[in-house]
Amino acid sequence: MIALSTLAVSSQAFAVQYMTAEEAQHAMFAEATAFKDVSVHLNAEQMNEVQKLAGVAARSVGWHVLAAYKGDVLLGYMVQDEVIGKYELISYAVGLNPDASVRQVEILNYRESHGSEIKNAAWRKQFVNKTAQTGLRPGEDIATISGATLSCTHVTDGVRRIAAIAQVVFKKGS
Amino acid sequence: MRRARPLLGTLVDIEASGKYAAVAIEAAFGLIAEVHRLMSFHEFDSDVSRINRAVAGVPVSISQRTHEVLQFAQRLSVLSAGRFDVSIGREMVSAGLLPVPADAREPAEDVSFQDLALLPNAQILLKKQLWIDLGGIAKGYAVDCAIQLLREHQVDSALVNAGGDLRLFGPARPVHVRNPSLPGALISLGMLDNCAVASSSGMYSTSHSDALVDKKNRACVRWNQSISVIAPDCMSADALTKIVRLCPDQAQDILEQYRAEAVFIPHTPTAKNRQVHQ
């Protein structure tokens, strides 16, 4: 047994920027020649359908969706979303094929805080409209970069929700 | 270049530099997804699920990769006199840590790794009905596969981090582990290169301890300190965190065999009483 001497305590909050939404859309649809904003507003019936398909609440009415085209041919969609956990905020994008199957998931950025910042109402407020209506689920989704395991439950729930939205809105409309 | 995707039940973060980094990272994620498909307890068609549905006495063909992981696990089971054991599916399900596998027969009560025989040509045979879980090592194995692939793509440096189990090569860089008493604060393990680090901690456990079953006592282990293992590869590091927790008395010898070191961080408000094993 020897004492570990190289010890240092560092930051209380950290963030990683993996890619921008624009980089993600080109990574997912490299062959695309055009992207069109086809953002959706779910009606009550659609929200119910999404919940039935995904097993999680549709959460928001409005969703930011881009459609990727090569000439006139629809290649698929990209939906952007954010999930908030107890200590982390994860922004991600889901690429979907025209048949609403998931093509690719990319984490855009990740932000974590364990310090006073997260307890600060003003800081939290900026994410309020991004939070699931069901609220936070404490103790279930603690983030870590090096150490204990980070649960990606919120992201996987989010991907399932987005796949259901695509199924309800785009597949049925095609 | 740095990318992250949700895989292996966590966020997998891959960083690589060099001319072919983008292609290499894409391929590495693909390979991790394949390991996930093979070794997931939850996916119906994984090797693990096929083993758990197998009928005792009938050989099952599995992938070379899963066979390799099972070989590693069996060796560690022997070295730890059965404290490390992948046949803990039953206990994990009883504890509510895993769902009951679909279409699987009820496992026998008193089973161990010795009831799972590894046959040539990537086949296995159950001597008794049992359920395996590779949760304790598959993540580390997936990291190793990704690192090997990144090397083959001749990237200059790389770091793969699957929710705290990480491996890197290239220039040495600082690696940190969380302070269990202050999750927002990090404790430096020093500058590391060409090695893997895995950590195991009960610090976030609330309703149940993190997923570790003590085969001898057939119970989930509670834990209130953080343990990190530094090893040449991530599967060893991942598995050895469990060894240190399950059999502290034999841990030193086993760590030496794998050229690994363990670092403890006790759960104290100041976290000053850190010690290094070996």
Short mmCIF file of C-alpha atoms in Angstrom, two decimals, chain A:
data_model
loop_
_atom_site.label_atom_id
_atom_site.label_comp_id
_atom_site.label_asym_id
_atom_site.label_seq_id
_atom_site.Cartn_x
_atom_site.Cartn_y
_atom_site.Cartn_z
CA MET A 1 0.00 0.00 0.00
CA ILE A 2 1.40 3.36 -0.96
CA ALA A 3 -0.13 6.76 -0.72
CA LEU A 4 -1.12 8.40 -3.95
CA SER A 5 0.61 11.74 -4.16
CA THR A 6 -0.52 13.23 -7.47
CA LEU A 7 -3.86 14.50 -6.31
CA ALA A 8 -5.77 17.48 -7.44
CA VAL A 9 -9.36 18.55 -7.35
CA SER A 10 -10.58 20.24 -10.45
CA SER A 11 -13.71 21.79 -11.86
CA GLN A 12 -17.24 21.44 -10.60
CA ALA A 13 -18.80 21.68 -14.02
CA PHE A 14 -17.70 20.57 -17.42
CA ALA A 15 -18.96 20.44 -20.94
CA VAL A 16 -18.04 18.71 -24.18
CA GLN A 17 -18.95 19.95 -27.63
CA TYR A 18 -18.90 16.97 -30.00
CA MET A 19 -20.43 18.41 -33.13
CA THR A 20 -22.78 21.14 -34.27
CA ALA A 21 -26.25 20.36 -35.63
CA GLU A 22 -25.00 21.31 -39.06
CA GLU A 23 -22.06 18.91 -38.85
CA ALA A 24 -24.47 16.21 -37.71
CA GLN A 25 -26.83 16.67 -40.65
CA HIS A 26 -23.95 16.40 -43.12
CA ALA A 27 -22.49 13.40 -41.27
CA MET A 28 -25.84 11.62 -41.35
CA PHE A 29 -26.75 12.54 -44.92
CA ALA A 30 -23.41 12.99 -46.69
CA GLU A 31 -25.06 12.70 -50.12
CA ALA A 32 -27.71 15.36 -49.43
CA THR A 33 -27.89 18.37 -51.74
CA ALA A 34 -30.54 20.25 -49.74
CA PHE A 35 -32.08 20.39 -46.28
CA LYS A 36 -35.60 21.69 -45.66
CA ASP A 37 -37.08 22.74 -42.36
CA VAL A 38 -40.14 20.54 -41.86
CA SER A 39 -40.58 21.16 -38.13
CA VAL A 40 -43.73 19.62 -36.73
CA HIS A 41 -46.47 20.58 -34.32
CA LEU A 42 -48.15 17.56 -32.85
CA ASN A 43 -51.88 17.67 -32.24
CA ALA A 44 -53.45 15.96 -29.24
CA GLU A 45 -54.25 12.81 -31.18
CA GLN A 46 -50.71 12.53 -32.50
CA MET A 47 -49.30 13.03 -29.03
CA ASN A 48 -51.39 10.15 -27.79
CA GLU A 49 -50.22 7.96 -30.65
CA VAL A 50 -46.60 8.83 -29.94
CA GLN A 51 -47.03 7.92 -26.30
CA LYS A 52 -48.64 4.63 -27.22
CA LEU A 53 -45.85 3.74 -29.68
CA ALA A 54 -42.90 4.94 -27.61
CA GLY A 55 -44.07 4.10 -24.13
CA VAL A 56 -42.97 7.56 -23.03
CA ALA A 57 -44.89 10.83 -23.11
CA ALA A 58 -44.57 12.90 -26.30
CA ARG A 59 -43.40 15.69 -24.00
CA SER A 60 -43.43 18.64 -26.41
CA VAL A 61 -45.80 19.83 -29.08
CA GLY A 62 -43.16 21.36 -31.33
CA TRP A 63 -40.19 19.46 -32.75
CA HIS A 64 -37.35 20.79 -34.85
CA VAL A 65 -37.07 18.56 -37.91
CA LEU A 66 -34.96 18.84 -41.06
CA ALA A 67 -35.67 16.81 -44.18
CA ALA A 68 -32.64 15.81 -46.26
CA TYR A 69 -32.93 15.65 -50.03
CA LYS A 70 -30.70 14.59 -52.88
CA GLY A 71 -32.32 16.49 -55.73
CA ASP A 72 -36.01 15.57 -55.38
CA VAL A 73 -35.36 12.34 -53.56
CA LEU A 74 -36.08 12.32 -49.83
CA LEU A 75 -33.16 10.73 -47.98
CA GLY A 76 -34.55 11.05 -44.48
CA TYR A 77 -34.96 13.35 -41.49
CA MET A 78 -32.93 14.72 -38.64
CA VAL A 79 -34.58 15.65 -35.37
CA GLN A 80 -32.78 17.62 -32.69
CA ASP A 81 -33.54 17.31 -29.00
CA GLU A 82 -32.16 17.88 -25.53
CA VAL A 83 -32.59 15.86 -22.38
CA ILE A 84 -31.85 16.97 -18.88
CA GLY A 85 -30.88 14.66 -16.06
CA LYS A 86 -30.04 15.30 -12.46
CA TYR A 87 -26.58 16.59 -13.25
CA GLU A 88 -26.37 16.74 -17.00
CA LEU A 89 -27.84 18.27 -20.09
CA ILE A 90 -27.38 16.28 -23.29
CA SER A 91 -28.13 17.67 -26.70
CA TYR A 92 -28.40 15.09 -29.47
CA ALA A 93 -29.66 14.51 -33.00
CA VAL A 94 -31.45 11.52 -34.44
CA GLY A 95 -31.19 10.69 -38.14
CA LEU A 96 -34.17 8.78 -39.56
CA ASN A 97 -34.83 7.01 -42.83
CA PRO A 98 -37.97 7.91 -44.82
CA ASP A 99 -39.66 4.80 -43.36
CA ALA A 100 -39.10 6.29 -39.84
CA SER A 101 -36.44 3.75 -38.85
CA VAL A 102 -33.48 5.16 -36.95
CA ARG A 103 -30.43 5.68 -39.10
CA GLN A 104 -27.97 7.28 -36.70
CA VAL A 105 -27.78 8.96 -33.31
CA GLU A 106 -25.14 11.58 -32.54
CA ILE A 107 -24.53 13.36 -29.27
CA LEU A 108 -24.05 17.04 -30.11
CA ASN A 109 -22.98 18.29 -26.73
CA TYR A 110 -22.94 17.31 -23.15
CA ARG A 111 -22.89 19.51 -20.12
CA GLU A 112 -22.59 18.45 -16.56
CA SER A 113 -22.63 20.26 -13.27
CA HIS A 114 -22.48 19.08 -9.71
CA GLY A 115 -21.86 22.41 -8.13
CA SER A 116 -23.93 25.35 -7.03
CA GLU A 117 -24.71 26.15 -10.65
CA ILE A 118 -27.21 23.33 -11.00
CA LYS A 119 -29.02 24.37 -7.84
CA ASN A 120 -29.24 27.92 -9.04
CA ALA A 121 -32.79 28.61 -10.18
CA ALA A 122 -31.74 31.03 -12.90
CA TRP A 123 -29.38 28.50 -14.41
CA ARG A 124 -31.97 25.76 -14.33
CA LYS A 125 -34.64 28.02 -15.74
CA GLN A 126 -32.95 28.14 -19.12
CA PHE A 127 -33.68 24.42 -19.51
CA VAL A 128 -37.19 24.41 -18.11
CA ASN A 129 -38.98 24.18 -21.41
CA LYS A 130 -36.68 21.31 -22.37
CA THR A 131 -37.60 19.21 -19.39
CA ALA A 132 -39.95 16.28 -19.65
CA GLN A 133 -43.39 17.09 -18.32
CA THR A 134 -43.05 14.15 -16.01
CA GLY A 135 -40.20 16.03 -14.36
CA LEU A 136 -36.82 14.80 -13.31
CA ARG A 137 -36.25 11.35 -12.03
CA PRO A 138 -33.69 11.81 -9.28
CA GLY A 139 -31.11 9.16 -8.66
CA GLU A 140 -31.67 7.46 -11.95
CA ASP A 141 -29.44 9.22 -14.37
CA ILE A 142 -26.23 10.45 -12.86
CA ALA A 143 -23.61 11.52 -15.33
CA THR A 144 -19.96 10.74 -15.21
CA ILE A 145 -17.12 11.00 -17.58
CA SER A 146 -14.55 9.06 -15.63
CA GLY A 147 -15.85 7.04 -12.74
CA ALA A 148 -19.22 5.49 -12.19
CA THR A 149 -21.46 4.63 -15.08
CA LEU A 150 -23.52 7.28 -16.77
CA SER A 151 -26.98 6.07 -17.56
CA CYS A 152 -28.14 7.05 -21.01
CA THR A 153 -31.76 6.20 -20.21
CA HIS A 154 -32.93 9.68 -21.06
CA VAL A 155 -31.23 9.65 -24.43
CA THR A 156 -32.54 6.19 -25.32
CA ASP A 157 -36.04 7.21 -24.21
CA GLY A 158 -35.64 10.34 -26.33
CA VAL A 159 -34.57 8.37 -29.39
CA ARG A 160 -37.58 6.09 -28.99
CA ARG A 161 -39.87 9.10 -28.67
CA ILE A 162 -38.45 10.70 -31.82
CA ALA A 163 -38.73 7.46 -33.79
CA ALA A 164 -42.40 7.32 -32.76
CA ILE A 165 -42.97 10.92 -33.81
CA ALA A 166 -41.47 10.18 -37.23
CA GLN A 167 -43.67 7.11 -37.49
CA VAL A 168 -46.80 9.07 -36.63
CA VAL A 169 -46.11 12.23 -38.60
CA PHE A 170 -43.98 11.27 -41.59
CA LYS A 171 -44.60 7.64 -42.30
CA LYS A 172 -48.39 7.99 -42.21
CA GLY A 173 -48.27 11.14 -44.27
CA SER A 174 -46.22 9.53 -47.03
#
